[in-house]
Short mmCIF file of C-alpha atoms in Angstrom, two decimals:
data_model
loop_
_atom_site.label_atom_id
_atom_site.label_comp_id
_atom_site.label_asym_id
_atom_site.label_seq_id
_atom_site.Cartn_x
_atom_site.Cartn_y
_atom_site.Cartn_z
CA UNK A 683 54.00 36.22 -104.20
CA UNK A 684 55.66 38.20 -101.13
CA UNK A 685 54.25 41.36 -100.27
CA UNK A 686 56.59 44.39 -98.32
CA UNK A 687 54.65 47.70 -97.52
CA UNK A 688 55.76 50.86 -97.43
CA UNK A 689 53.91 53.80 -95.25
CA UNK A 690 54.63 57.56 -95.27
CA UNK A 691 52.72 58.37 -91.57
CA UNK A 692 51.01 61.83 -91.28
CA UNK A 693 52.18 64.78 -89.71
CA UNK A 694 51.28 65.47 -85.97
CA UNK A 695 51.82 69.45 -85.58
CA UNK A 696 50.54 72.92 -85.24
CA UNK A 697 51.81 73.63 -88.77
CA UNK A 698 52.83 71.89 -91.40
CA UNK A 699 52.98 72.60 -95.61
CA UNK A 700 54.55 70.90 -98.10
CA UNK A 701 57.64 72.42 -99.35
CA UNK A 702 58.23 69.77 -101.53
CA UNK A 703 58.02 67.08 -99.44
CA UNK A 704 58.48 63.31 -100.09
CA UNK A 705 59.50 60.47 -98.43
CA UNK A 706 63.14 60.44 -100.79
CA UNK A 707 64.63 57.66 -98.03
CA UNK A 708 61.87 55.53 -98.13
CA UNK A 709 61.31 55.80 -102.05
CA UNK A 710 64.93 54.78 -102.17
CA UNK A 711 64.63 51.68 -100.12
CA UNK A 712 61.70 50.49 -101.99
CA UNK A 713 63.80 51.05 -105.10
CA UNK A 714 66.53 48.55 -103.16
CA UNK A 715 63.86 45.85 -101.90
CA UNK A 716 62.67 45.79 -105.25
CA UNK A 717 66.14 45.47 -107.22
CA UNK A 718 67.18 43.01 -104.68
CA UNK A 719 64.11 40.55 -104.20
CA UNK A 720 61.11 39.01 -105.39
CA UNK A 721 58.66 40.81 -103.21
CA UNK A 722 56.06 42.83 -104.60
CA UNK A 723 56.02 46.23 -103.61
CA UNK A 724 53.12 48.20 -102.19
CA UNK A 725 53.18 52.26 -101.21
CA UNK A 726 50.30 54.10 -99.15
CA UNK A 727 51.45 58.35 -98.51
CA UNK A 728 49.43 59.38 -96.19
CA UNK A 729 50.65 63.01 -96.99
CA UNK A 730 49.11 62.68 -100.47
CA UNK A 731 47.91 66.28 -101.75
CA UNK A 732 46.76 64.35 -105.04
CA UNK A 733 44.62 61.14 -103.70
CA UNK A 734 41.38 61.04 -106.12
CA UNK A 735 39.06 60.31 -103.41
CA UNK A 736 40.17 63.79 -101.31
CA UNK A 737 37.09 65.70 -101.01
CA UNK A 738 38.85 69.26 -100.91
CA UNK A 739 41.17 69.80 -103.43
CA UNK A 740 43.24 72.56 -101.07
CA UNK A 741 45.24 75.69 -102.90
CA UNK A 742 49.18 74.80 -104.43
CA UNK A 743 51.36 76.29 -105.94
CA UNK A 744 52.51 76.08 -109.92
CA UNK A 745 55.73 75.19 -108.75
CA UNK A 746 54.25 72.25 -106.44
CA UNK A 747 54.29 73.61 -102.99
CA UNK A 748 50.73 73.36 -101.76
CA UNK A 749 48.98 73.00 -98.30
CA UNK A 750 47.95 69.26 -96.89
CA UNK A 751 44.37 68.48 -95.69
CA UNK A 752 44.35 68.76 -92.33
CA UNK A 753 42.05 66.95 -89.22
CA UNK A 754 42.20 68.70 -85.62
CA UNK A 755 43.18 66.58 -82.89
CA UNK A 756 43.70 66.24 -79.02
CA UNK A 757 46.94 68.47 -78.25
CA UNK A 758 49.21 66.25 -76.51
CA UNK A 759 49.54 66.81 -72.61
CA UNK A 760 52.84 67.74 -72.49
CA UNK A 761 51.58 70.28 -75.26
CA UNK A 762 49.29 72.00 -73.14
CA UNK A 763 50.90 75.08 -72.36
CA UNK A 764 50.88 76.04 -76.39
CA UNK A 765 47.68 78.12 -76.75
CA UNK A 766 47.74 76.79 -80.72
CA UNK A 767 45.77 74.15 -82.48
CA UNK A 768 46.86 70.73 -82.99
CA UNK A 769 46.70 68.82 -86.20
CA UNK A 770 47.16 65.74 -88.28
CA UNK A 771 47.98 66.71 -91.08
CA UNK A 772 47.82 64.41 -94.86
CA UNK A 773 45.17 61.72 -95.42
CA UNK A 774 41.23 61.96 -93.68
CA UNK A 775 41.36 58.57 -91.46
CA UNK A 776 38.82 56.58 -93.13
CA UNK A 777 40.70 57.15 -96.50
CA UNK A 778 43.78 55.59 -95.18
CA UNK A 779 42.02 52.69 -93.60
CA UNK A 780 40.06 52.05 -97.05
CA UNK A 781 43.87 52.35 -98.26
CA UNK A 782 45.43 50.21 -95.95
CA UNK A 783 42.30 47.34 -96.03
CA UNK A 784 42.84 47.12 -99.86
CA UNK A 785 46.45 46.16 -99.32
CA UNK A 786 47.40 42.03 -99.39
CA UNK A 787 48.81 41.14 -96.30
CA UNK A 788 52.42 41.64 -96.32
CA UNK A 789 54.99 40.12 -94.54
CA UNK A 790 56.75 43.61 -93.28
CA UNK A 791 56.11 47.10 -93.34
CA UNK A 792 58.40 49.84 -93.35
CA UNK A 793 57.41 52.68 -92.12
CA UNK A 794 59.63 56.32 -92.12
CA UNK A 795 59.28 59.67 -90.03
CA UNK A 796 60.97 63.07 -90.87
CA UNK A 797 61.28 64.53 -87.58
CA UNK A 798 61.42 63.72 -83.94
CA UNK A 799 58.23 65.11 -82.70
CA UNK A 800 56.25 63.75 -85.34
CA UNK A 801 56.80 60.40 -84.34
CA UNK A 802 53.02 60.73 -83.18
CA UNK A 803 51.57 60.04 -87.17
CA UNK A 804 54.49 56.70 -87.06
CA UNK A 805 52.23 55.14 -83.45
CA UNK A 806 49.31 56.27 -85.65
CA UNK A 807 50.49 54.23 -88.51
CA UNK A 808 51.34 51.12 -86.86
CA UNK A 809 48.06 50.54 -84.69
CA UNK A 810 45.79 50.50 -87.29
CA UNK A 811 48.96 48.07 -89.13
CA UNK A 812 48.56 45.98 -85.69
CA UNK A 813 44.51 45.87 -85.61
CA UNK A 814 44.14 44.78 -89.22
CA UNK A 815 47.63 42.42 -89.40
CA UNK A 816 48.73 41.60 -85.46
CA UNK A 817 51.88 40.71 -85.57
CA UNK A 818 53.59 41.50 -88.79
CA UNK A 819 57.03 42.62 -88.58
CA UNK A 820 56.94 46.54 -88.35
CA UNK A 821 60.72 48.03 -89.50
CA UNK A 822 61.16 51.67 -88.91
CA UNK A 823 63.79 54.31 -90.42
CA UNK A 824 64.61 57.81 -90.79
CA UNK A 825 65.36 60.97 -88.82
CA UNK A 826 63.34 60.17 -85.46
CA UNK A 827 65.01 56.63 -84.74
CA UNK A 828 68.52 58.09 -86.39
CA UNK A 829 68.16 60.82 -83.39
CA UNK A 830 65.79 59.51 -80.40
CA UNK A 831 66.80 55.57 -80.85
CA UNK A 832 65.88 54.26 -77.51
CA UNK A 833 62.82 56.51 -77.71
CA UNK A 834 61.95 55.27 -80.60
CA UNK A 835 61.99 51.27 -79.44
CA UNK A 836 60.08 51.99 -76.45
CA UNK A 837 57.41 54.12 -77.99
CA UNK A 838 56.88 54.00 -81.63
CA UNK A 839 55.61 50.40 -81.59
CA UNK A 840 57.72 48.88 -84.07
CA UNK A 841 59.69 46.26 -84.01
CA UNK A 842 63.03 46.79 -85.55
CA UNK A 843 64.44 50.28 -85.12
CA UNK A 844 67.08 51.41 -88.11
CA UNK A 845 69.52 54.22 -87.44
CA UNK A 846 71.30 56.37 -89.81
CA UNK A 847 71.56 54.99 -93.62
CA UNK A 848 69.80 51.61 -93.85
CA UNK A 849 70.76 50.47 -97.96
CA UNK A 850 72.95 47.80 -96.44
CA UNK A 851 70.56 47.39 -93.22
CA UNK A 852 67.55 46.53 -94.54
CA UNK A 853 68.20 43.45 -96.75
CA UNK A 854 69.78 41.57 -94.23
CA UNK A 855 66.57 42.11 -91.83
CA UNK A 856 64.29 41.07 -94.95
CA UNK A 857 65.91 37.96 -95.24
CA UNK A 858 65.74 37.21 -91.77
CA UNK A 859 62.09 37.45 -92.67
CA UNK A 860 61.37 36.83 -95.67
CA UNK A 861 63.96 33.73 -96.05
CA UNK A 862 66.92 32.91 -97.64
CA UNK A 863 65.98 32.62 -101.42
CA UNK A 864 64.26 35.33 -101.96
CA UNK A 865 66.72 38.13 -100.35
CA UNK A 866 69.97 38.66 -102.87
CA UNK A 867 72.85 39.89 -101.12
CA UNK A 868 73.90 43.28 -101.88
CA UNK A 869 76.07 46.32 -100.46
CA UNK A 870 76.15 49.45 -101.58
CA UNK A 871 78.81 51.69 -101.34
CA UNK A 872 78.02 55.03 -101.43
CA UNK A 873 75.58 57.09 -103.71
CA UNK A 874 76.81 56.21 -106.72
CA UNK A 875 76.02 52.39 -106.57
CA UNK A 876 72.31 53.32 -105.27
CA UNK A 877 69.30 52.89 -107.83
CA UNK A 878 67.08 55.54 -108.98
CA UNK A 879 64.68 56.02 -105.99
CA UNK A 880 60.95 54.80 -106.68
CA UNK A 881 59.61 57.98 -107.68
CA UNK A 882 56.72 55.49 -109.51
CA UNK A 883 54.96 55.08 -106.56
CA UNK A 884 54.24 58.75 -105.80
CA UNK A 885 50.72 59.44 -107.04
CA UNK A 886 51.67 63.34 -108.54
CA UNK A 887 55.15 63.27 -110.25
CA UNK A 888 55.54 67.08 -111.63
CA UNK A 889 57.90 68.06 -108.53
CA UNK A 890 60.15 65.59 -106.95
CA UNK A 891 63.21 65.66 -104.66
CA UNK A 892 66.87 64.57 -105.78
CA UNK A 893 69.66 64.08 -103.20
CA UNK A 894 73.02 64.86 -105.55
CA UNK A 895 75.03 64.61 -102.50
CA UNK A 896 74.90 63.95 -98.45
CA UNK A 897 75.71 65.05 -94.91
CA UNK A 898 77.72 68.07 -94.85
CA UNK A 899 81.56 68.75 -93.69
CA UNK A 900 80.26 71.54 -91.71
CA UNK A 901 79.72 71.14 -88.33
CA UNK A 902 76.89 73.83 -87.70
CA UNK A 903 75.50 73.98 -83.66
CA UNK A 904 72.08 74.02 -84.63
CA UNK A 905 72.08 70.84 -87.84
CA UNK A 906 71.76 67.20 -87.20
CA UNK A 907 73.08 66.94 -90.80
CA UNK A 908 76.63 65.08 -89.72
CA UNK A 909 74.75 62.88 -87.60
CA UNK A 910 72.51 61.65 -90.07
CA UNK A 911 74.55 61.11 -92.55
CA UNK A 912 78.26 60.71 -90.79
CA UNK A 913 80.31 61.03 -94.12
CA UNK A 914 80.17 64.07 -96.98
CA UNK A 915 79.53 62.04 -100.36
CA UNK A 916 78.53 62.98 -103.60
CA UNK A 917 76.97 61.60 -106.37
CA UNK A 918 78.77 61.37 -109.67
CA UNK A 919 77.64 64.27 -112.11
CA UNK A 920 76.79 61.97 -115.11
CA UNK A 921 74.49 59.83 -112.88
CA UNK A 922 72.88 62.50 -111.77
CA UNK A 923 72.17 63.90 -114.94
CA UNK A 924 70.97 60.70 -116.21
CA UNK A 925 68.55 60.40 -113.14
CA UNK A 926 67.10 64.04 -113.72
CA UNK A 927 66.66 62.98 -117.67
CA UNK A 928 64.89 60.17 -116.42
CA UNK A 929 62.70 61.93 -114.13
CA UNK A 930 61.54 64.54 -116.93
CA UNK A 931 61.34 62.45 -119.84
CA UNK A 932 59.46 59.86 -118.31
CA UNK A 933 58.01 60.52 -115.27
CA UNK A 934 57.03 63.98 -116.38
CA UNK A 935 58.67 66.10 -113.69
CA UNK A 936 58.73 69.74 -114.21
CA UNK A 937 60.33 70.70 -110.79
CA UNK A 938 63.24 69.74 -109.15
CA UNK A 939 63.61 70.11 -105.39
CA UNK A 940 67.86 69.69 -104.52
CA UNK A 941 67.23 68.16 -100.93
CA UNK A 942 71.27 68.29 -100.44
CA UNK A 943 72.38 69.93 -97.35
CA UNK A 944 75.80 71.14 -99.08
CA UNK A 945 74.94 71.47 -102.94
CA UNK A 946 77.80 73.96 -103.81
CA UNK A 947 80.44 72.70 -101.86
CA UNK A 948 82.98 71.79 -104.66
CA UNK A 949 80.96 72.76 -107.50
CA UNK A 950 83.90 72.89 -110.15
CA UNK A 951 83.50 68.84 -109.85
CA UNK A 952 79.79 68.89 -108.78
CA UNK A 953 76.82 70.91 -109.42
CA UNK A 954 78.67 73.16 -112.31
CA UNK A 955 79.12 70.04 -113.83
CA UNK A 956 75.73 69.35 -113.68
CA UNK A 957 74.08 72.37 -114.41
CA UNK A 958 76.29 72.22 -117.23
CA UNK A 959 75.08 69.20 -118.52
CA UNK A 960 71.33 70.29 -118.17
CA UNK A 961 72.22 73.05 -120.39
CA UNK A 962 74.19 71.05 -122.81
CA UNK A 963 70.92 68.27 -123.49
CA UNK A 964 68.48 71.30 -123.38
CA UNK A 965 67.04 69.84 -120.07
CA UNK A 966 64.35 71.84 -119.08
CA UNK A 967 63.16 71.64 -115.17
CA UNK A 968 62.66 74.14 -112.88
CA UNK A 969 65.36 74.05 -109.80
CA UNK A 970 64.74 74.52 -105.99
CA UNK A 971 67.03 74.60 -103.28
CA UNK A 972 64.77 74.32 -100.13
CA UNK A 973 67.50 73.45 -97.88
CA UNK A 974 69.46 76.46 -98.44
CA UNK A 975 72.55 77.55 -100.45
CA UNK A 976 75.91 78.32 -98.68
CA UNK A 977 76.18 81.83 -99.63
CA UNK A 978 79.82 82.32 -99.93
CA UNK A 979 80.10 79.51 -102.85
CA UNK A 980 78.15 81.80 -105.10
CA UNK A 981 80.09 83.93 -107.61
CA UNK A 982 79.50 85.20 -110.81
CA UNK A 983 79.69 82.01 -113.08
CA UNK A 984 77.81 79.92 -110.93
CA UNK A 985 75.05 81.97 -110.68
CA UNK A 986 75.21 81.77 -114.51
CA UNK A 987 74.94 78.46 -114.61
CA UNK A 988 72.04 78.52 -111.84
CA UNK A 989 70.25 81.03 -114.19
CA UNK A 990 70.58 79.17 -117.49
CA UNK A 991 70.07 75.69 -116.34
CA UNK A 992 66.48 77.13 -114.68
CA UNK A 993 66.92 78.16 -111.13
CA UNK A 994 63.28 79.12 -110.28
CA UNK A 995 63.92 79.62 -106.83
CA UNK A 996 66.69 80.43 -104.39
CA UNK A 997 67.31 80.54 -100.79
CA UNK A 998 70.06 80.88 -98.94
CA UNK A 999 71.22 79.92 -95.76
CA UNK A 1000 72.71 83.32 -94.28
CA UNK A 1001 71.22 82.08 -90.57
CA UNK A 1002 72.61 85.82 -88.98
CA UNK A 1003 75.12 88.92 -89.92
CA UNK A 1004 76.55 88.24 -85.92
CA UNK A 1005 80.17 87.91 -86.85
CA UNK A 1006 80.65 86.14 -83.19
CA UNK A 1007 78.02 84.38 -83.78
CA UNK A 1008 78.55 83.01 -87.16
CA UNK A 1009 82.17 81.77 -86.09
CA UNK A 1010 81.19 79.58 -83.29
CA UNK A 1011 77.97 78.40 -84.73
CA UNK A 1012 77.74 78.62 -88.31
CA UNK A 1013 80.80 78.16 -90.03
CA UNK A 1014 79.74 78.14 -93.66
CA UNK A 1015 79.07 81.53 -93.89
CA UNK A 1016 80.09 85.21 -92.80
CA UNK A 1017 78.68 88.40 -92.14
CA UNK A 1018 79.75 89.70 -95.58
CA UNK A 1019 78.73 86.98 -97.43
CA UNK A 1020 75.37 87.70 -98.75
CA UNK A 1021 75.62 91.07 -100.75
CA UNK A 1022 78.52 89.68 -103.11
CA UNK A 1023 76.26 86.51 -103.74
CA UNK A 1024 73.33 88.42 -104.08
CA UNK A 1025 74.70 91.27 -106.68
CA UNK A 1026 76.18 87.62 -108.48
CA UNK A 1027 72.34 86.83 -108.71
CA UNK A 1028 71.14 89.53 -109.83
CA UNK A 1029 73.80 90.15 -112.81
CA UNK A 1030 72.70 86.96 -114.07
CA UNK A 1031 69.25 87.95 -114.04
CA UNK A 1032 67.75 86.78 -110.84
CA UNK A 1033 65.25 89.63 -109.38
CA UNK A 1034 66.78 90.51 -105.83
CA UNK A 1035 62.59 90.42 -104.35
CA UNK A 1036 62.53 86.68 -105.22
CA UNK A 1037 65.64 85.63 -103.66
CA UNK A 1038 65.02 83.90 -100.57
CA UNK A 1039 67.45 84.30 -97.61
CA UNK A 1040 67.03 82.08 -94.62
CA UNK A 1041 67.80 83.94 -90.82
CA UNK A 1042 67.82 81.37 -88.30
CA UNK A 1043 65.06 82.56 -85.21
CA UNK A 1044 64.13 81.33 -81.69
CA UNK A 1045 67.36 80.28 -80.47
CA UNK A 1046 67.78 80.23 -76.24
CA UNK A 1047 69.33 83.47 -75.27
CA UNK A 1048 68.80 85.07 -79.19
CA UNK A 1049 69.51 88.66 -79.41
CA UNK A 1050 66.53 90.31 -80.68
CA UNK A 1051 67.19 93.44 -81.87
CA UNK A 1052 69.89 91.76 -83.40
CA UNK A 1053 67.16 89.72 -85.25
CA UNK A 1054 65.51 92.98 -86.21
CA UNK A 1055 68.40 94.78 -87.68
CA UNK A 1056 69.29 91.41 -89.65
CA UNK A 1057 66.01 91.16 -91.14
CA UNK A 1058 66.11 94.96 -92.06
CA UNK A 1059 69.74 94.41 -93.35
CA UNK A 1060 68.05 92.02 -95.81
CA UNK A 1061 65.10 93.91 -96.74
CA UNK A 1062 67.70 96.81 -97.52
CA UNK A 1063 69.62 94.34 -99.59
CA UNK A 1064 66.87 94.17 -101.95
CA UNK A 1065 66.48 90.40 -101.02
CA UNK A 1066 63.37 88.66 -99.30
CA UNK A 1067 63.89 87.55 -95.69
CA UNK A 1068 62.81 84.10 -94.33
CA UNK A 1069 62.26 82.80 -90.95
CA UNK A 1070 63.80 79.64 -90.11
CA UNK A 1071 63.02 78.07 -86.67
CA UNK A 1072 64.78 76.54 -84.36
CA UNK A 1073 64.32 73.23 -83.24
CA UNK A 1074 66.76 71.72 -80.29
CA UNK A 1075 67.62 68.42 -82.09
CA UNK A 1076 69.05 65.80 -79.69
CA UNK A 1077 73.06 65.19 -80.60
CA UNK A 1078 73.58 68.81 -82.20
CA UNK A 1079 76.14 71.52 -79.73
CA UNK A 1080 72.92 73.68 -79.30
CA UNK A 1081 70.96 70.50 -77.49
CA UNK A 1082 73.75 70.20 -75.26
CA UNK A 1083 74.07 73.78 -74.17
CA UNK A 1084 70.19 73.26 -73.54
CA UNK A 1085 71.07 69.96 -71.81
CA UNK A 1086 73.78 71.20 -70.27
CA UNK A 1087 72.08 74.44 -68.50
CA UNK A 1088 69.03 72.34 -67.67
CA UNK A 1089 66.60 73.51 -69.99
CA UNK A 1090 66.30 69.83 -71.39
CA UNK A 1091 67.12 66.39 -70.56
CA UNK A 1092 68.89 63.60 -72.62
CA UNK A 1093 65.71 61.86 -71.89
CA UNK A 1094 63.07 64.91 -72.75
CA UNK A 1095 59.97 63.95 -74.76
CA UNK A 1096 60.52 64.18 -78.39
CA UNK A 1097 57.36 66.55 -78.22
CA UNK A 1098 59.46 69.43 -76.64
CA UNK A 1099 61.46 69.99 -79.53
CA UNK A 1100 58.66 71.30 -81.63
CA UNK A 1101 60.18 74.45 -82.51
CA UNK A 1102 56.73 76.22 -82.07
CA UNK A 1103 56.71 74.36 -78.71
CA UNK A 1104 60.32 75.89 -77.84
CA UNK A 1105 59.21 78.78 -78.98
CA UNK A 1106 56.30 79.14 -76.80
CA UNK A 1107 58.29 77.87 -73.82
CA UNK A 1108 60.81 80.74 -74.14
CA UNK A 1109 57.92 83.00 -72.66
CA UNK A 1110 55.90 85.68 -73.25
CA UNK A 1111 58.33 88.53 -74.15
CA UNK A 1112 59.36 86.12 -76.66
CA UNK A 1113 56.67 85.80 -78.81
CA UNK A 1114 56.10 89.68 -78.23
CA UNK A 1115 59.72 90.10 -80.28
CA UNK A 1116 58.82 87.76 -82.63
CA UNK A 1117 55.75 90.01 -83.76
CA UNK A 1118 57.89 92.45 -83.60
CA UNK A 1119 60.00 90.85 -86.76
CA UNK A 1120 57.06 89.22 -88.14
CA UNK A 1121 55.20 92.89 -88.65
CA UNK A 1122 58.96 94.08 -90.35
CA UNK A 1123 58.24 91.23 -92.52
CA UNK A 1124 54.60 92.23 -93.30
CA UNK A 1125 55.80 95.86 -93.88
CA UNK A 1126 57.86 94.20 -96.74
CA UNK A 1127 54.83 92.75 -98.58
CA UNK A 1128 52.90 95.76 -98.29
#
């Protein structure tokens, strides 16, 4: 018997929480290695919340949001000047080594990472993989060697470096290893030929993550989204409705996280269809949309739908009310926008304090009070205002500006674009606006 591994590496940050997180790219290329050879899969998460043998059991949410253990650690040298702690954030060490010396030895591990400057819990990963195994073939995917490739082959330590969407790349590098007969040859073309991800080998399966569609057609300044994931696809309506069926009536999921980037883009052919069809078999999940809605798609029979098929939370991607703004940057959404879809909301019976809307904060060269008056426009609105933080992501029009004013390099340390490290490197009168907004949000609360 053939052994492949598969590693979800910690977290390396000054924050970190999981908003339903899960590895969905990596679950769905263990659900291709295992349709499509012999091998016998293994799974270790170090960002497992649920693992028996944690010895704090740390608050969560009904709903499955919930804070990860946590370990300090040294702050990284180039992360000096943030006066903030440094963590690692998921699994205590010697619980993933007892994990990790309990596997068989395998002949490859793959091994994903969700952001750029996290890359530091993927060099984590693969020296203790290296001290126990040597030289076993190391394959790494996701968003850090999508965005920072050449970074990622000098630093990360593995050996094969996949970029962008690797169901047709990563049976051709298993039978390079693996051999001929026990690789079949597949390709996949597009979502709706892709099996059910391997939501079996997550530990806690209440809330779990679907992807009904990918990229976006939007080309927003500040989202890597296009360069992930070059073409907009979707997956067809009735196989996504058979996958959430699946999920609830056997894997006992109660809430759904929509991890799309552009879930209501064409919804008369999409996600009415399948909130339609979740209302039709008497379905019951709760919904999320994490990533954010695009505001102007919402009218008064979607948010119907949304309310009937069991929307339990919303948020919305309104990013700013700057009319200028929104044109050059954000083209999904405008200044008048939000108060249609939110009065939509509310007429079907969604509370206006519980709707989520997402303003987009520590850009270079932000306006402010700008900031301010959006967040009070929202407040006003009835609706609940959320920070979202900028990160420079390498590839994006807001990188280049950076790169292109000399604020970054092409070849900056992944580290920098921490977007509490930007933050912190925008200076002092910075971070004095930013209380400013933060106490406007604490007025809220109280």
């Amino acid at each position: 018997m053939k052994h492949i591994l598969f590693i979800n590496p910690w977290i390396y940050d000054f924050t970190a929480y999981d908003f339903w997180l899960k590895p969905l790219g990596l679950l769905q290329i263990a659900a291709i290695v295992r349709q499509a050879t012999k091998a016998q899969i293994h799974f270790i998460d170090c960002l497992d919340r649920f693992h028996p043998k944690l010895k704090q059991k740390l608050p969560a949410k009904p709903d499955g949001r919930g804070a990860f253990p946590k370990q300090e650690v040294a702050k990284p040298e180039v992360l000096r000047f943030v006066p903030r702690k440094f963590s690692r954030y998921g699994l205590p060490l010697d619980l993933f080594e007892e994990e990790l010396t309990s596997q068989p030895r395998p002949e490859a591990v793959l091994v994903t990472c969700g952001m750029t400057y996290w890359y530091p819990g993927v060099q984590e990963v693969i020296r203790h993989v290296r001290q126990l195994w040597g030289g076993v073939p190391v394959i790494l995917g996701g968003v850090y060697p999508t965005l920072s490739p050449e970074h990622a082959r000098r630093e990360s330590g593995a050996d094969i470096v996949v970029q962008g969407p690797a169901e047709n790349r990563i049976l051709p590098l298993l039978k390079e290893i693996l051999g001929d007969g026990s690789v079949e040859e597949r390709e996949y073309k597009g979502l709706n030929e892709l099996p059910l991800p391997a939501y079996d080998l997550l530990r806690e399966r209440s809330s779990l993550p679907v992807l009904t569609s990918r990229g976006c057609p939007f080309r927003c300044s500040f989202c890597a989204s296009h360069l992930l994931f070059p073409r907009f696809e979707k997956r067809q309506p009735s196989l996504v409705l058979e996958d959430i069926n699946y999920l609830t009536q056997h894997l006992g999921c109660r809430h759904l996280a929509f991890y799309d980037d552009a879930l209501l883009l064409d919804s008369e052919a999409h996600l009415r269809v399948i909130l339609g069809g979740l209302i039709e078999k008497g379905i019951t999940v709760q919904l999320h949309s994490p990533n954010g809605l695009h505001v102007r798609e919402i009218d008064a029979e979607l948010a119907r739908l949304m309310k009937q098929a069991g929307f339990g939370s919303i948020f919305l991607s309104q990013e700013s009310f700057d009319s200028e703004w929104l044109s050059r940057a954000s083209p999904k959404v405008s200044a008048g926008d939000l108060e249609p879809a939110l009065n939509h909301l509310q007429a079907a019976g969604f509370p206006r304090r519980e709707i989520n809307v997402y303003l987009l904060v520590g850009l270079p060269d932000q306006d402010w009070a700008r900031l301010e008056d959006d967040v009070k426009r929202v407040i006003n609105l009835g609706a609940r205002p959320r920070l979202a933080f900028f990160s420079p992501i390498p590839g994006t029009q807001e990188w280049q500006r950076l790169v292109d004013r000399g604020v970054l390099q092409e070849s900056s340390e992944p580290l920098l674009q921490n977007k509490i490290a930007f933050l912190y490197a925008q200076g002092e009168e910075i971070l004095r606006r930013l209380k400013r907004v933060e106490n406007l949000l604490l007025s809220q609360d109280g």
